[in-house]
Every structure is written in C-alpha cells, then in structure tokens.
Short mmCIF file of C-alpha atoms and ligand atoms in Angstrom, two decimals:
data_model
loop_
_atom_site.label_atom_id
_atom_site.label_comp_id
_atom_site.label_asym_id
_atom_site.label_seq_id
_atom_site.Cartn_x
_atom_site.Cartn_y
_atom_site.Cartn_z
CA ALA D 725 20.08 2.18 16.89
CA ALA D 726 20.61 -0.42 13.97
CA ALA D 727 17.58 -1.10 12.05
CA THR D 728 16.39 -4.55 12.65
CA TRP D 729 15.18 -5.52 9.12
CA GLY D 730 15.40 -3.53 5.71
CA TYR D 731 15.77 -4.18 2.09
CA ASP D 732 19.16 -4.50 1.76
CA LYS D 733 21.34 -8.07 1.40
CA GLY D 734 21.85 -8.72 5.45
CA ASN D 735 18.11 -7.38 6.44
CA GLY D 736 16.27 -8.28 3.62
CA PRO D 737 12.77 -10.21 3.29
CA SER D 738 14.67 -13.34 3.10
CA VAL D 739 15.68 -12.74 6.80
CA TRP D 740 13.16 -10.99 8.40
CA TYR D 741 11.00 -14.54 9.75
CA LYS D 742 14.57 -13.84 12.43
CA ASN D 743 13.16 -11.37 14.37
CA PHE D 744 9.71 -11.01 13.03
CA PRO D 745 8.45 -14.93 13.26
CA LYS D 746 5.39 -13.81 12.04
CA ALA D 747 7.23 -13.51 8.60
CA GLY D 748 7.36 -16.80 8.19
CA GLY D 749 3.62 -17.61 8.69
CA ASN D 750 1.30 -19.24 6.11
CA ARG D 751 -1.05 -15.33 5.15
CA GLN D 752 1.75 -13.74 4.32
CA SER D 753 1.21 -10.77 1.49
CA PRO D 754 2.59 -9.59 -1.40
CA VAL D 755 1.56 -12.94 -3.57
CA ASN D 756 1.27 -13.14 -7.35
CA ILE D 757 -2.56 -12.78 -8.27
CA ASP D 758 -3.24 -15.28 -11.38
CA SER D 759 -6.50 -13.38 -12.95
CA LYS D 760 -7.61 -16.54 -15.34
CA THR D 761 -7.43 -19.01 -12.08
CA CYS D 762 -9.09 -16.59 -9.10
CA LYS D 763 -13.17 -17.44 -8.42
CA SER D 764 -15.33 -14.31 -9.40
CA HIS D 765 -17.61 -13.54 -6.27
CA THR D 766 -20.21 -11.07 -6.17
CA PHE D 767 -20.76 -9.07 -2.74
CA SER D 768 -23.47 -7.59 -1.76
CA HIS D 769 -21.97 -4.69 -1.15
CA PRO D 770 -20.23 -2.71 -3.58
CA LEU D 771 -16.33 -1.54 -2.65
CA LYS D 772 -16.39 2.32 -2.20
CA ALA D 773 -13.87 4.30 -0.67
CA ASN D 774 -15.56 7.99 0.55
CA TYR D 775 -12.30 10.20 0.69
CA SER D 776 -12.43 13.81 0.84
CA SER D 777 -9.19 16.11 0.58
CA GLU D 778 -7.05 16.47 2.72
CA ALA D 779 -5.65 19.84 4.31
CA ASN D 780 -2.31 20.49 5.97
CA MET D 781 -1.15 16.92 4.47
CA GLU D 782 1.68 16.05 6.02
CA VAL D 783 4.68 13.60 4.11
CA THR D 784 7.70 11.59 5.79
CA ASN D 785 10.75 10.27 4.24
CA ASN D 786 11.02 7.49 6.71
CA GLY D 787 13.63 6.08 5.09
CA PHE D 788 11.43 2.98 4.28
CA THR D 789 9.12 4.40 2.37
CA PHE D 790 7.00 8.32 1.44
CA VAL D 791 4.36 8.27 3.71
CA ALA D 792 1.03 10.57 3.87
CA THR D 793 -0.66 10.86 7.75
CA ILE D 794 -3.84 11.68 7.09
CA LYS D 795 -6.14 13.28 9.88
CA GLY D 796 -9.47 13.44 8.38
CA GLU D 797 -12.65 11.05 8.10
CA ASN D 798 -11.81 9.34 5.13
CA THR D 799 -13.72 5.45 4.97
CA ILE D 800 -13.97 2.27 3.15
CA SER D 801 -16.59 -0.15 2.58
CA GLY D 802 -18.31 -2.91 1.10
CA GLY D 803 -17.19 -5.93 -0.71
CA PRO D 804 -15.47 -8.56 2.12
CA LEU D 805 -15.85 -5.46 4.52
CA GLU D 806 -19.42 -5.39 4.10
CA THR D 807 -20.86 -2.69 6.15
CA THR D 808 -17.82 -2.41 8.38
CA PRO D 809 -15.91 0.98 7.61
CA TYR D 810 -12.34 1.15 7.82
CA LYS D 811 -11.01 4.37 7.96
CA LEU D 812 -7.55 5.41 6.06
CA HIS D 813 -4.87 6.21 8.37
CA SER D 814 -1.74 6.81 5.75
CA PHE D 815 -1.05 5.40 2.58
CA HIS D 816 2.46 5.01 1.22
CA PHE D 817 4.38 3.67 -1.70
CA HIS D 818 6.95 0.66 -2.81
CA TRP D 819 8.75 1.52 -5.77
CA GLY D 820 11.83 -0.27 -7.94
CA SER D 821 15.14 0.99 -9.16
CA ASP D 822 13.59 1.04 -12.52
CA ASP D 823 10.28 0.22 -14.67
CA SER D 824 10.67 -3.23 -14.85
CA HIS D 825 10.22 -4.41 -11.20
CA GLY D 826 8.61 -2.44 -8.30
CA SER D 827 5.28 -3.38 -7.29
CA GLU D 828 4.75 -5.96 -4.13
CA HIS D 829 1.47 -8.08 -5.64
CA THR D 830 2.03 -8.92 -9.41
CA ILE D 831 -0.95 -10.18 -11.64
CA ASP D 832 -0.31 -13.04 -14.11
CA ASN D 833 3.61 -12.91 -12.53
CA LYS D 834 3.99 -9.11 -14.12
CA SER D 835 5.65 -6.75 -11.99
CA TYR D 836 4.77 -3.26 -12.36
CA PRO D 837 7.41 0.10 -11.64
CA ALA D 838 5.07 1.09 -8.24
CA GLU D 839 2.09 0.45 -5.93
CA LEU D 840 0.37 2.82 -3.69
CA HIS D 841 -1.25 1.78 -0.43
CA LEU D 842 -4.18 2.98 1.16
CA VAL D 843 -3.64 1.63 4.67
CA HIS D 844 -7.27 1.22 6.65
CA TRP D 845 -8.47 0.19 9.98
CA ASN D 846 -11.47 -1.43 11.68
CA TYR D 847 -11.87 1.85 13.81
CA GLN D 848 -15.11 1.28 15.06
CA LYS D 849 -13.91 -2.13 16.38
CA TYR D 850 -10.35 -1.06 17.82
CA PRO D 851 -9.14 1.05 20.49
CA ASP D 852 -6.14 2.34 18.33
CA PHE D 853 -4.68 1.75 15.00
CA ALA D 854 -2.09 -0.12 17.02
CA GLU D 855 -4.16 -2.75 18.24
CA ALA D 856 -6.45 -3.14 14.97
CA ALA D 857 -2.64 -3.69 13.39
CA ALA D 858 -2.24 -6.97 14.99
CA ALA D 859 -5.70 -7.94 15.17
CA GLU D 860 -7.22 -10.66 12.19
CA ASP D 861 -9.68 -8.23 11.08
CA GLY D 862 -8.10 -4.86 12.12
CA LEU D 863 -7.08 -3.61 9.05
CA SER D 864 -7.76 -3.30 5.15
CA VAL D 865 -5.08 -2.25 2.62
CA LEU D 866 -5.97 -0.65 -0.86
CA GLY D 867 -3.34 -1.73 -3.30
CA ILE D 868 -2.93 0.24 -7.05
CA LEU D 869 -0.56 -0.54 -8.78
CA LEU D 870 1.29 2.35 -10.72
CA LYS D 871 1.58 1.60 -14.59
CA VAL D 872 3.89 3.80 -16.99
CA GLY D 873 1.81 6.10 -19.23
CA GLU D 874 0.72 9.63 -19.19
CA ALA D 875 2.00 12.01 -15.81
CA ASN D 876 -1.19 11.82 -13.48
CA PRO D 877 -1.39 15.07 -11.86
CA VAL D 878 -2.40 14.24 -8.62
CA LEU D 879 0.78 12.47 -8.20
CA GLN D 880 2.18 15.26 -9.32
CA ALA D 881 1.25 16.68 -5.61
CA LEU D 882 3.35 13.80 -4.40
CA CYS D 883 6.01 14.15 -6.76
CA ASP D 884 6.20 17.75 -5.70
CA ALA D 885 6.06 17.15 -1.54
CA MET D 886 9.35 14.18 -2.42
CA ASP D 887 11.52 16.35 -3.41
CA LYS D 888 10.93 18.60 0.02
CA VAL D 889 11.42 14.97 1.60
CA GLN D 890 15.01 14.03 -0.23
CA ALA D 891 16.24 13.54 2.84
CA CYS D 892 15.81 10.76 4.57
CA ASP D 893 13.72 10.99 8.29
CA SER D 894 12.46 14.20 6.66
CA LYS D 895 9.19 15.81 6.65
CA HIS D 896 7.03 18.39 4.76
CA THR D 897 3.22 19.43 5.23
CA LEU D 898 1.69 20.43 2.29
CA ASP D 899 0.38 23.85 1.37
CA GLN D 900 -2.32 23.17 -1.12
CA ALA D 901 -5.06 20.90 0.41
CA PHE D 902 -4.57 17.47 -1.38
CA ASP D 903 -7.46 15.74 -3.31
CA LEU D 904 -7.32 12.09 -2.06
CA ALA D 905 -10.89 10.94 -3.99
CA SER D 906 -8.79 11.12 -7.14
CA LEU D 907 -6.57 8.36 -6.00
CA VAL D 908 -9.26 5.66 -6.29
CA PRO D 909 -11.28 4.95 -8.83
CA GLU D 910 -14.89 7.03 -8.99
CA ASP D 911 -18.02 5.19 -8.10
CA SER D 912 -17.28 1.16 -7.07
CA ILE D 913 -14.09 0.05 -7.32
CA LYS D 914 -13.42 -3.52 -9.05
CA PHE D 915 -10.79 -5.54 -7.16
CA PHE D 916 -8.80 -8.80 -6.25
CA THR D 917 -9.38 -9.61 -2.48
CA TYR D 918 -7.86 -12.14 -0.08
CA PRO D 919 -6.60 -12.51 3.66
CA GLY D 920 -2.82 -11.29 3.99
CA SER D 921 -0.32 -9.42 6.25
CA LEU D 922 1.53 -6.43 6.41
CA THR D 923 4.52 -6.55 3.72
CA THR D 924 6.77 -4.92 6.72
CA PRO D 925 8.13 -6.36 9.89
CA PRO D 926 6.56 -7.41 12.12
CA CYS D 927 4.53 -8.90 9.03
CA HIS D 928 1.08 -8.99 11.35
CA GLU D 929 -1.57 -11.74 9.90
CA SER D 930 -3.94 -8.60 10.06
CA VAL D 931 -5.12 -7.25 6.87
CA THR D 932 -7.85 -8.13 4.73
CA TRP D 933 -6.24 -6.86 0.91
CA LEU D 934 -7.96 -4.99 -1.69
CA VAL D 935 -6.11 -4.38 -5.19
CA SER D 936 -7.46 -2.24 -7.21
CA LYS D 937 -7.98 -3.86 -11.04
CA GLU D 938 -7.74 -0.14 -11.97
CA MET D 939 -4.24 1.23 -12.36
CA LEU D 940 -2.84 4.43 -11.84
CA SER D 941 -0.89 5.89 -14.84
CA CYS D 942 1.84 7.58 -14.08
CA SER D 943 4.47 9.16 -15.95
CA LYS D 944 8.81 7.81 -16.10
CA GLU D 945 9.46 11.57 -15.37
CA GLN D 946 7.66 10.92 -12.30
CA LEU D 947 9.15 7.79 -11.23
CA SER D 948 11.98 9.78 -11.56
CA HIS D 949 10.84 11.54 -7.93
CA PHE D 950 10.41 8.62 -6.20
CA ARG D 951 14.00 7.34 -6.90
CA ALA D 952 16.08 10.77 -5.79
CA LEU D 953 14.32 9.69 -2.68
CA ILE D 954 17.13 9.02 0.32
CA GLY D 955 17.26 6.03 2.47
CA LYS D 956 19.11 4.73 5.29
CA ASN D 957 22.53 4.61 4.95
CA THR D 958 22.45 7.50 2.15
CA ALA D 959 21.87 5.32 -0.43
CA PRO D 960 18.99 6.10 -2.95
CA LEU D 961 15.67 4.92 -1.65
CA VAL D 962 14.78 2.32 -4.04
CA ASN D 963 13.88 -1.51 -4.16
CA ASN D 964 11.61 -1.48 -0.81
CA TYR D 965 9.19 -4.31 -1.77
CA ARG D 966 8.31 -6.83 -0.80
CA PRO D 967 8.87 -10.09 -2.98
CA VAL D 968 5.39 -12.34 -3.32
CA LEU D 969 4.97 -15.56 -1.23
CA ALA D 970 2.92 -18.67 -1.24
CA LEU D 971 -1.02 -18.65 -1.37
CA CYS D 972 -0.48 -21.24 1.02
CA ASN D 973 -4.13 -22.28 1.77
CA ARG D 974 -5.61 -19.35 0.59
CA SER D 975 -7.70 -18.32 -3.01
CA VAL D 976 -8.09 -14.44 -4.44
CA CYS D 977 -11.26 -13.27 -5.17
CA SER D 978 -11.68 -11.15 -8.15
CA CYS D 979 -14.92 -9.03 -8.00
CA ASP D 980 -16.52 -6.43 -10.49
O1 1SD R 1574 4.60 -1.07 4.87
C1 1SD R 1574 3.41 -0.65 5.63
C2 1SD R 1574 4.06 0.30 6.84
O2 1SD R 1574 4.72 1.34 6.81
C3 1SD R 1574 2.78 0.63 7.83
O3 1SD R 1574 1.72 1.07 6.88
C4 1SD R 1574 1.55 -0.94 7.76
C5 1SD R 1574 0.42 -0.50 8.63
O4 1SD R 1574 1.07 -0.34 9.81
O5 1SD R 1574 1.68 -1.40 6.68
C6 1SD R 1574 2.12 -1.66 5.53
S1 1SD R 1574 1.92 -2.10 4.08
O6 1SD R 1574 1.06 -3.88 4.22
O7 1SD R 1574 0.90 -1.46 3.99
N1 1SD R 1574 3.03 -2.13 3.14
ZN1 ZN R 1575 2.80 -0.96 1.85
#
C-alpha cells in the first residue's frame, strides 16, 4: 500500500493533518526552545535514567528511521514525571542530508545535524505501549541532540549496525551487548521540558518531552552512516525530521 505519510513533497509534514487531524492541534512537537526566555523550574526529584545494557538488541531500518527495540527493563523518572517510572520502549533518530539541519527540536533557532529519541511509556498505568501512546500522560521522550565533534564510541556500535540494515525494511541483531547507559548523561540530567506530541503521524498529544541540555558528540564520518540508509522508494533516508511548530498556549521549563 502507498505510504500515508512521509517526508517528501506530496506526503510531508505540511500535509499530515489531512490524514492525521491531531497533527493540526495546539500541543504539537517539535518546538523551538528559547533558552533565554524559558522559565527555570526545580522539581522535587532529579531526572534520572536507570539504564543497563541490552543483550541481543534488535535494530530496524523501517524506511522512516533507524530504530532499536528494547526488551530489558530500563526506566526514567523524576523531573515532571515525579516518582512515576516510565519504561524505555525503543529509541530512534532523526537526521538531515547535511550537518546544517536534521534535529527536530531547535535551541535558540539553531538546528543540529541529528536528534536521538528515547521513547518511554507509563507502563504502570497503561496495559500496553499502543494505549499509552494515545493517552495524555502515556509517553515521555528524552531527546538528545547530536552535534558535530569527536567520534562517539557508543554511537559507533550503532553506526556499525546501520551498515547491516542499509536496505529498507531490514533488521539486524547486535552480537555485542549495547551499553544504553552511556547514551545518557550520568547522574542527573539537565533538561528542558514541555507538553507535546509524537513528531510522526498520528501525532498523538501524549508526550511529556524532556530535551537534554547535554548533547552527544558525533563525527562527520559517523553521520555518513545515517545518511547511507535507504528509505522507501530506494532514495537515501535523510531529512526525516518534522520542522518546529508553534508553542501556542504552552511554555518550556528549564531544569538543572
Ligand atoms: O517517530 C517516533 C515513532 O517512530 C514512534 O517511536 C513514536 C512512538 O510510538 O514516537 C515518535 S517520536 O515522537 O519519538 N519521534
Ligand atoms: Zn522521534
């Protein structure tokens, strides 16, 4: 069947609302984060990821992104989530065709070459991920921007895995355990937070967004592995990001 959405001219973000009306709502993501005007807020519990290592991690090129699905129990809590643990379901990336763009969130109107999304769900409240994904307090996504710099050894395991799934709709199982914990800042995470949505159709308004102030560094060579993936219709899988939307009646909090 023809894809009902994508990132191309005829099926891209500007027309998603036609098939997915929630995309036209006023709690949509991503947004620009204005670091100077957002309010500082101190939550009673620090934001902490409780991640371990994932054996036999499965990665997929699904034609929209490179995604790793997680079987182990890894959680995040604190910050706006308070004491409710949200469980890591999967992680994926968004990236551009060159280093000047690719991230979904922008900081002070600046784009970064890629953005990692660690997708968590409120597993103590909802029976399954799909139900959580449609509920107002169902998901929390930790976004980490990638900036060009030193090659990152943790990302290298993923870049190597990307080479195994260059073909659209292919899968691979990593033979070395993947160190999830080293993707996220050690100890407590400094972050921006706001209420938002999935950045892909159906764009449910179900996400408590956490955007890390600390970025991951990634070399230009490493970014070339992302851009070598093949998307739907045999074209390179690049520019799989949704541009920023209006904050409408929301504010972003800055939390250290
Ligand atoms: O794009 C992802 C999508 O692939 C899926 O993981 C969804 C959760 O069901 O989340 C969105 S996103 O908002 O994390 N980009
Ligand atoms: Zn995403």
